[in-house]
Tab-separated table of C-alpha atoms in Angstrom:
chain	number	residue	atom	x	y	z
B	1	UNK	CA	0.000	0.000	0.000
B	2	UNK	CA	1.316	3.453	-0.915
B	3	UNK	CA	2.117	6.048	1.723
B	4	UNK	CA	-0.703	8.209	0.371
B	5	UNK	CA	-3.273	5.429	0.746
B	6	UNK	CA	-2.045	4.652	4.272
B	7	UNK	CA	-2.472	8.293	5.262
B	8	UNK	CA	-5.932	8.395	3.724
B	9	UNK	CA	-6.913	5.246	5.637
B	10	UNK	CA	-5.661	6.709	8.917
B	11	UNK	CA	-7.545	9.923	8.271
B	12	UNK	CA	-10.743	8.012	7.524
B	13	UNK	CA	-10.380	6.173	10.830
B	14	UNK	CA	-9.870	9.414	12.740
B	15	UNK	CA	-12.801	11.301	11.259
B	16	UNK	CA	-15.551	9.550	13.305
B	17	UNK	CA	-13.665	10.152	16.579
B	18	UNK	CA	-13.089	13.817	15.759
B	19	UNK	CA	-16.705	14.222	14.687
B	20	UNK	CA	-17.882	12.662	17.924
B	21	UNK	CA	-15.705	14.970	20.033
B	22	UNK	CA	-16.926	18.020	18.102
B	23	UNK	CA	-20.508	16.838	17.709
B	24	UNK	CA	-21.912	18.412	20.860
B	25	UNK	CA	-22.712	22.069	20.501
B	26	UNK	CA	-25.273	24.688	21.371
B	27	UNK	CA	-26.311	26.103	24.726
B	28	UNK	CA	-26.854	24.310	28.014
B	29	UNK	CA	-28.440	25.974	31.052
B	30	UNK	CA	-27.731	24.527	34.490
B	31	UNK	CA	-29.803	25.358	37.580
B	32	UNK	CA	-27.866	24.382	40.687
B	33	UNK	CA	-27.586	24.760	44.442
B	34	UNK	CA	-23.827	24.119	44.325
B	35	UNK	CA	-21.614	26.915	45.670
B	36	UNK	CA	-20.563	29.234	42.854
B	37	UNK	CA	-16.950	28.036	42.866
B	38	UNK	CA	-17.972	24.367	42.680
B	39	UNK	CA	-20.479	25.073	39.905
B	40	UNK	CA	-17.871	26.892	37.817
B	41	UNK	CA	-15.305	24.133	38.355
B	42	UNK	CA	-17.873	21.539	37.263
B	43	UNK	CA	-18.744	23.489	34.128
B	44	UNK	CA	-15.087	24.125	33.258
B	45	UNK	CA	-14.274	20.405	33.565
B	46	UNK	CA	-17.258	19.466	31.371
B	47	UNK	CA	-16.311	22.077	28.755
B	48	UNK	CA	-12.765	20.721	28.621
B	49	UNK	CA	-14.353	17.545	27.249
B	50	UNK	CA	-17.042	19.304	25.235
B	51	UNK	CA	-15.681	22.667	24.041
B	52	UNK	CA	-18.528	23.170	21.592
B	53	UNK	CA	-21.147	23.485	24.337
B	54	UNK	CA	-21.783	26.903	25.853
B	55	UNK	CA	-22.825	26.337	29.490
B	56	UNK	CA	-24.379	28.976	31.731
B	57	UNK	CA	-25.715	28.474	35.235
B	58	UNK	CA	-28.116	29.923	37.771
B	59	UNK	CA	-27.140	29.327	41.384
B	60	UNK	CA	-29.380	29.560	44.460
B	61	UNK	CA	-30.639	27.456	47.347
B	62	UNK	CA	-32.786	24.491	46.327
B	63	UNK	CA	-36.086	26.032	47.602
B	64	UNK	CA	-35.447	29.196	45.556
B	65	UNK	CA	-34.440	27.179	42.505
B	66	UNK	CA	-37.726	25.266	42.832
B	67	UNK	CA	-39.703	28.495	43.185
B	68	UNK	CA	-38.059	29.867	40.036
B	69	UNK	CA	-38.787	26.646	38.158
B	70	UNK	CA	-42.407	26.642	39.307
B	71	UNK	CA	-42.898	30.161	37.980
B	72	UNK	CA	-41.307	29.168	34.679
B	73	UNK	CA	-43.470	26.046	34.430
B	74	UNK	CA	-46.551	28.172	35.100
B	75	UNK	CA	-45.526	30.541	32.319
B	76	UNK	CA	-44.767	27.636	29.986
B	77	UNK	CA	-41.171	28.786	29.601
B	78	UNK	CA	-38.765	26.602	31.624
B	79	UNK	CA	-35.215	27.814	30.999
B	80	UNK	CA	-33.093	25.062	32.569
B	81	UNK	CA	-31.827	22.010	30.729
B	82	UNK	CA	-30.167	20.313	33.687
B	83	UNK	CA	-30.728	20.439	37.446
B	84	UNK	CA	-28.001	19.755	40.022
B	85	UNK	CA	-29.617	20.353	43.403
B	86	UNK	CA	-29.447	19.246	46.987
B	87	UNK	CA	-31.667	16.239	47.451
B	88	UNK	CA	-33.457	13.286	45.925
B	89	UNK	CA	-36.808	14.113	47.562
B	90	UNK	CA	-37.016	17.265	45.454
B	91	UNK	CA	-36.150	15.215	42.376
B	92	UNK	CA	-38.844	12.680	43.258
B	93	UNK	CA	-41.354	15.525	43.366
B	94	UNK	CA	-40.339	16.696	39.897
B	95	UNK	CA	-40.408	13.114	38.644
B	96	UNK	CA	-43.934	12.681	40.007
B	97	UNK	CA	-44.968	15.869	38.179
B	98	UNK	CA	-43.545	14.403	34.926
B	99	UNK	CA	-40.964	17.184	34.649
B	100	UNK	CA	-37.868	15.002	34.173
B	101	UNK	CA	-36.383	13.168	31.184
B	102	UNK	CA	-35.024	9.682	31.828
B	103	UNK	CA	-31.462	8.997	30.718
B	104	UNK	CA	-31.899	5.311	30.060
B	105	UNK	CA	-28.400	4.736	28.632
B	106	UNK	CA	-26.564	6.259	31.594
B	107	UNK	CA	-23.828	3.874	32.768
B	108	UNK	CA	-24.312	3.273	36.500
B	109	UNK	CA	-22.720	-0.185	36.567
B	110	UNK	CA	-19.983	0.950	38.979
B	111	UNK	CA	-22.482	2.133	41.606
B	112	UNK	CA	-24.230	0.067	44.300
B	113	UNK	CA	-27.925	-0.632	43.838
B	114	UNK	CA	-30.053	2.073	45.409
B	115	UNK	CA	-27.619	4.925	44.697
B	116	UNK	CA	-29.653	6.336	41.801
B	117	UNK	CA	-33.290	6.422	40.743
B	118	UNK	CA	-34.106	2.926	39.406
B	119	UNK	CA	-35.927	4.461	36.427
B	120	UNK	CA	-32.894	6.692	35.719
B	121	UNK	CA	-34.674	10.027	36.069
B	122	UNK	CA	-32.094	11.327	38.572
B	123	UNK	CA	-28.591	10.311	39.615
B	124	UNK	CA	-26.652	10.831	42.851
B	125	UNK	CA	-23.361	12.695	42.476
B	126	UNK	CA	-22.179	12.966	46.089
B	127	UNK	CA	-22.910	11.803	49.618
B	128	UNK	CA	-23.236	14.778	51.948
B	129	UNK	CA	-23.885	13.177	55.312
B	130	UNK	CA	-25.293	14.640	58.510
B	131	UNK	CA	-23.604	13.812	61.790
B	132	UNK	CA	-22.560	15.437	65.061
B	133	UNK	CA	-20.139	18.319	65.578
B	134	UNK	CA	-18.792	19.355	68.953
B	135	UNK	CA	-16.593	22.130	70.269
B	136	UNK	CA	-13.248	20.829	71.542
B	137	UNK	CA	-13.834	22.461	74.947
B	138	UNK	CA	-16.771	20.092	75.506
B	139	UNK	CA	-16.000	17.630	78.297
B	140	UNK	CA	-18.317	14.970	76.882
B	141	UNK	CA	-17.603	13.658	73.373
B	142	UNK	CA	-20.585	11.929	71.706
B	143	UNK	CA	-20.277	8.821	69.556
B	144	UNK	CA	-23.967	8.079	68.862
B	145	UNK	CA	-27.236	9.845	68.174
B	146	UNK	CA	-28.566	8.689	71.532
B	147	UNK	CA	-25.720	10.558	73.259
B	148	UNK	CA	-27.422	13.840	72.335
B	149	UNK	CA	-30.208	13.011	74.814
B	150	UNK	CA	-27.752	12.663	77.730
B	151	UNK	CA	-27.694	15.151	80.654
B	152	UNK	CA	-24.203	16.360	79.639
B	153	UNK	CA	-25.686	17.796	76.436
B	154	UNK	CA	-28.705	19.508	78.033
B	155	UNK	CA	-29.200	23.001	76.656
B	156	UNK	CA	-26.059	22.765	74.524
B	157	UNK	CA	-27.372	21.276	71.265
B	158	UNK	CA	-28.265	23.256	68.142
B	159	UNK	CA	-29.553	21.804	64.878
B	160	UNK	CA	-31.063	23.030	61.614
B	161	UNK	CA	-34.835	22.947	61.314
B	162	UNK	CA	-36.474	20.527	58.845
B	163	UNK	CA	-38.906	23.362	58.126
B	164	UNK	CA	-36.148	25.427	56.485
B	165	UNK	CA	-33.406	22.932	55.560
B	166	UNK	CA	-33.885	20.138	53.027
B	167	UNK	CA	-30.955	18.172	54.455
B	168	UNK	CA	-32.458	18.472	57.936
B	169	UNK	CA	-35.823	17.211	56.663
B	170	UNK	CA	-34.147	14.193	55.066
B	171	UNK	CA	-32.177	13.666	58.271
B	172	UNK	CA	-35.383	13.665	60.323
B	173	UNK	CA	-37.102	11.269	57.906
B	174	UNK	CA	-34.074	8.961	57.992
B	175	UNK	CA	-33.687	8.888	61.770
B	176	UNK	CA	-37.385	8.534	62.561
B	177	UNK	CA	-37.701	5.796	59.943
B	178	UNK	CA	-34.654	3.889	61.179
B	179	UNK	CA	-34.293	4.329	64.937
B	180	UNK	CA	-36.549	2.673	67.492
B	181	UNK	CA	-39.295	4.967	68.717
B	182	UNK	CA	-39.481	7.160	65.626
B	183	UNK	CA	-40.379	10.729	66.592
B	184	UNK	CA	-39.883	9.954	70.288
B	185	UNK	CA	-36.190	10.591	69.625
B	186	UNK	CA	-36.953	14.197	68.673
B	187	UNK	CA	-39.188	14.494	71.720
B	188	UNK	CA	-36.199	13.448	73.825
B	189	UNK	CA	-34.037	16.100	72.150
B	190	UNK	CA	-36.658	18.748	72.892
B	191	UNK	CA	-36.850	17.562	76.513
B	192	UNK	CA	-33.067	18.013	76.626
B	193	UNK	CA	-33.526	21.666	75.593
B	194	UNK	CA	-32.187	21.296	72.051
B	195	UNK	CA	-32.597	24.374	69.855
B	196	UNK	CA	-33.733	23.999	66.228
B	197	UNK	CA	-33.709	26.794	63.698
B	198	UNK	CA	-31.938	28.189	60.676
B	199	UNK	CA	-29.548	26.180	58.546
B	200	UNK	CA	-26.249	24.347	58.734
B	201	UNK	CA	-24.205	27.547	58.470
B	202	UNK	CA	-25.758	28.875	61.674
B	203	UNK	CA	-25.035	25.585	63.459
B	204	UNK	CA	-21.388	25.803	62.392
B	205	UNK	CA	-21.065	29.364	63.636
B	206	UNK	CA	-22.529	28.565	67.051
B	207	UNK	CA	-20.524	25.385	67.677
B	208	UNK	CA	-17.205	26.711	66.340
B	209	UNK	CA	-17.770	29.929	68.294
B	210	UNK	CA	-18.610	28.120	71.520
B	211	UNK	CA	-22.144	29.496	71.953
B	212	UNK	CA	-23.290	25.867	71.822
B	213	UNK	CA	-21.067	22.863	72.432
B	214	UNK	CA	-22.869	20.391	70.153
B	215	UNK	CA	-24.519	20.531	66.758
B	216	UNK	CA	-26.250	18.375	64.151
B	217	UNK	CA	-24.675	19.370	60.847
B	218	UNK	CA	-23.566	18.271	57.371
B	219	UNK	CA	-20.080	16.749	57.357
B	220	UNK	CA	-17.953	18.997	55.158
B	221	UNK	CA	-18.565	22.240	57.073
B	222	UNK	CA	-16.940	21.294	60.408
B	223	UNK	CA	-14.283	19.138	58.713
B	224	UNK	CA	-13.188	22.094	56.587
B	225	UNK	CA	-13.301	24.484	59.548
B	226	UNK	CA	-11.182	22.125	61.632
B	227	UNK	CA	-8.583	22.105	58.847
B	228	UNK	CA	-8.488	25.906	59.122
B	229	UNK	CA	-7.804	25.666	62.858
B	230	UNK	CA	-11.310	26.020	64.314
B	231	UNK	CA	-11.922	24.255	67.687
B	232	UNK	CA	-14.416	21.779	66.254
B	233	UNK	CA	-14.628	18.024	65.673
B	234	UNK	CA	-17.041	15.952	63.606
B	235	UNK	CA	-18.432	12.525	64.498
B	236	UNK	CA	-19.979	9.904	62.230
B	237	UNK	CA	-22.334	8.274	64.789
B	238	UNK	CA	-22.098	4.533	65.212
B	239	UNK	CA	-25.760	3.952	64.275
B	240	UNK	CA	-25.089	5.546	60.898
B	241	UNK	CA	-25.652	8.870	59.173
B	242	UNK	CA	-28.282	10.319	56.876
B	243	UNK	CA	-27.168	11.631	53.506
B	244	UNK	CA	-28.273	13.923	50.725
B	245	UNK	CA	-26.873	12.996	47.348
B	246	UNK	CA	-26.881	16.234	45.296
B	247	UNK	CA	-28.592	14.509	42.370
B	248	UNK	CA	-28.492	15.588	38.757
B	249	UNK	CA	-31.420	15.317	36.342
B	250	UNK	CA	-32.484	16.466	32.884
B	251	UNK	CA	-35.662	18.490	32.432
B	252	UNK	CA	-38.154	17.009	29.996
B	253	UNK	CA	-38.300	20.387	28.246
B	254	UNK	CA	-34.553	20.597	27.568
B	255	UNK	CA	-33.657	22.254	24.281
B	256	UNK	CA	-30.359	20.332	24.056
B	257	UNK	CA	-30.933	16.730	25.193
B	258	UNK	CA	-27.669	15.379	23.773
B	259	UNK	CA	-25.546	17.901	25.662
B	260	UNK	CA	-27.691	17.387	28.770
B	261	UNK	CA	-27.085	13.628	28.661
B	262	UNK	CA	-23.370	14.237	28.173
B	263	UNK	CA	-23.350	16.498	31.244
B	264	UNK	CA	-24.945	13.749	33.347
B	265	UNK	CA	-22.512	11.188	31.927
B	266	UNK	CA	-19.584	13.415	32.878
B	267	UNK	CA	-20.751	13.776	36.480
B	268	UNK	CA	-21.160	10.000	36.776
B	269	UNK	CA	-17.784	9.251	35.185
B	270	UNK	CA	-14.657	8.563	37.236
B	271	UNK	CA	-13.305	11.965	36.180
B	272	UNK	CA	-16.470	13.732	37.296
B	273	UNK	CA	-16.509	11.866	40.589
B	274	UNK	CA	-12.848	12.680	41.231
B	275	UNK	CA	-13.794	16.335	40.760
B	276	UNK	CA	-16.254	15.940	43.651
B	277	UNK	CA	-13.353	14.601	45.728
B	278	UNK	CA	-11.186	17.555	44.706
B	279	UNK	CA	-13.974	19.881	45.829
B	280	UNK	CA	-13.910	18.238	49.262
B	281	UNK	CA	-16.971	15.977	49.146
B	282	UNK	CA	-17.629	12.253	49.457
B	283	UNK	CA	-18.071	11.112	45.860
B	284	UNK	CA	-20.997	8.773	45.205
B	285	UNK	CA	-18.708	6.468	43.192
B	286	UNK	CA	-17.538	3.690	45.571
B	287	UNK	CA	-14.030	3.497	44.063
B	288	UNK	CA	-13.174	7.169	44.649
B	289	UNK	CA	-11.172	8.034	47.778
B	290	UNK	CA	-12.501	10.325	50.495
B	291	UNK	CA	-11.196	13.853	51.173
B	292	UNK	CA	-8.609	14.616	53.843
B	293	UNK	CA	-10.114	14.640	57.325
B	294	UNK	CA	-12.608	11.849	56.637
B	295	UNK	CA	-12.376	8.254	57.855
B	296	UNK	CA	-12.161	5.397	55.376
B	297	UNK	CA	-15.304	4.901	53.305
B	298	UNK	CA	-16.033	1.520	54.905
B	299	UNK	CA	-16.101	3.170	58.345
B	300	UNK	CA	-19.033	5.409	57.380
B	301	UNK	CA	-22.402	3.723	57.669
B	302	UNK	CA	-25.141	5.432	55.647
B	303	UNK	CA	-28.656	4.717	56.905
B	304	UNK	CA	-31.228	3.468	54.417
B	305	UNK	CA	-33.491	6.117	52.889
B	306	UNK	CA	-36.491	5.933	50.576
B	307	UNK	CA	-36.860	9.210	48.671
B	308	UNK	CA	-40.319	8.371	47.312
B	309	UNK	CA	-41.622	7.585	50.792
B	310	UNK	CA	-40.023	10.737	52.202
B	311	UNK	CA	-41.813	12.759	49.530
B	312	UNK	CA	-45.148	11.144	50.420
B	313	UNK	CA	-44.518	11.782	54.140
B	314	UNK	CA	-43.092	15.314	53.785
B	315	UNK	CA	-46.135	17.198	55.077
B	316	UNK	CA	-46.633	14.721	57.909
B	317	UNK	CA	-42.965	14.875	58.934
B	318	UNK	CA	-42.888	18.668	58.953
B	319	UNK	CA	-46.043	18.741	61.056
B	320	UNK	CA	-44.610	16.235	63.537
B	321	UNK	CA	-41.433	18.295	63.957
B	322	UNK	CA	-43.353	21.579	64.277
B	323	UNK	CA	-45.604	20.023	66.907
B	324	UNK	CA	-42.641	18.875	69.005
B	325	UNK	CA	-40.574	22.075	68.720
B	326	UNK	CA	-43.472	24.527	68.684
B	327	UNK	CA	-42.611	26.031	65.297
């Protein structure tokens, strides 16, 4: 074979690969509750793989993102293509309303059963767990959820309210659905003069500042503050922890389904999951290491959680909490 024919054959073989790499184009709009820095890092990493796609994002807390979406749905003009928000209960609500597009070809073979929606409407990207933080000046150091009902903790516990925090609502649903006695556990916390209100940021401020010695809080906040020198420790209780999974999903009304599917695929890939690690989170992928300051993955027990049931019980759970804490 002549040199010219060899070169032509090689070029013919390369064309499909080049076409595939350059095939994705157009605009993609992401609505997310990620911090701005994390959202930009995620987009930059995706664009490195898919330079033809122009990605913009809107960032806010999950409740505000949902309010914006609701208004857009009402007007018949949803703007987002992809959602990357705090919790699977919210995604279950959108799925129930027939707002999501299934990504049936998504490769989730590396993940344990139960990590993602079985019908592939949403996919977990991280595990943000809720455990116990304590100030290092505290004489008593808890190791279990039941320890927060002990006399040593009386009047010194602060936690986010399930009425204002999605992670706290999932935490309450998980604990009351898993621990003996259900809501009696929260009654015991109230009897021990626990304070509930605000979000995880307020809990961090009070425990790190010493106004309260103990807090119920998402893992990465106290672990990061400890690394900066704050007098705070974080405990993964022996009974297990609840977790929100920051799921990603495609809206049924997306104007760029191919790019949207590629975005989901990137987040589920080893590269996308290692980005979550770089950002300081527990990646959902079981083969990805944990960030500095965390125990080994096998030492963290995540309690079972049924997002569909939590959605069905949401009003009941909020009412039960409000009744106990007088909110």
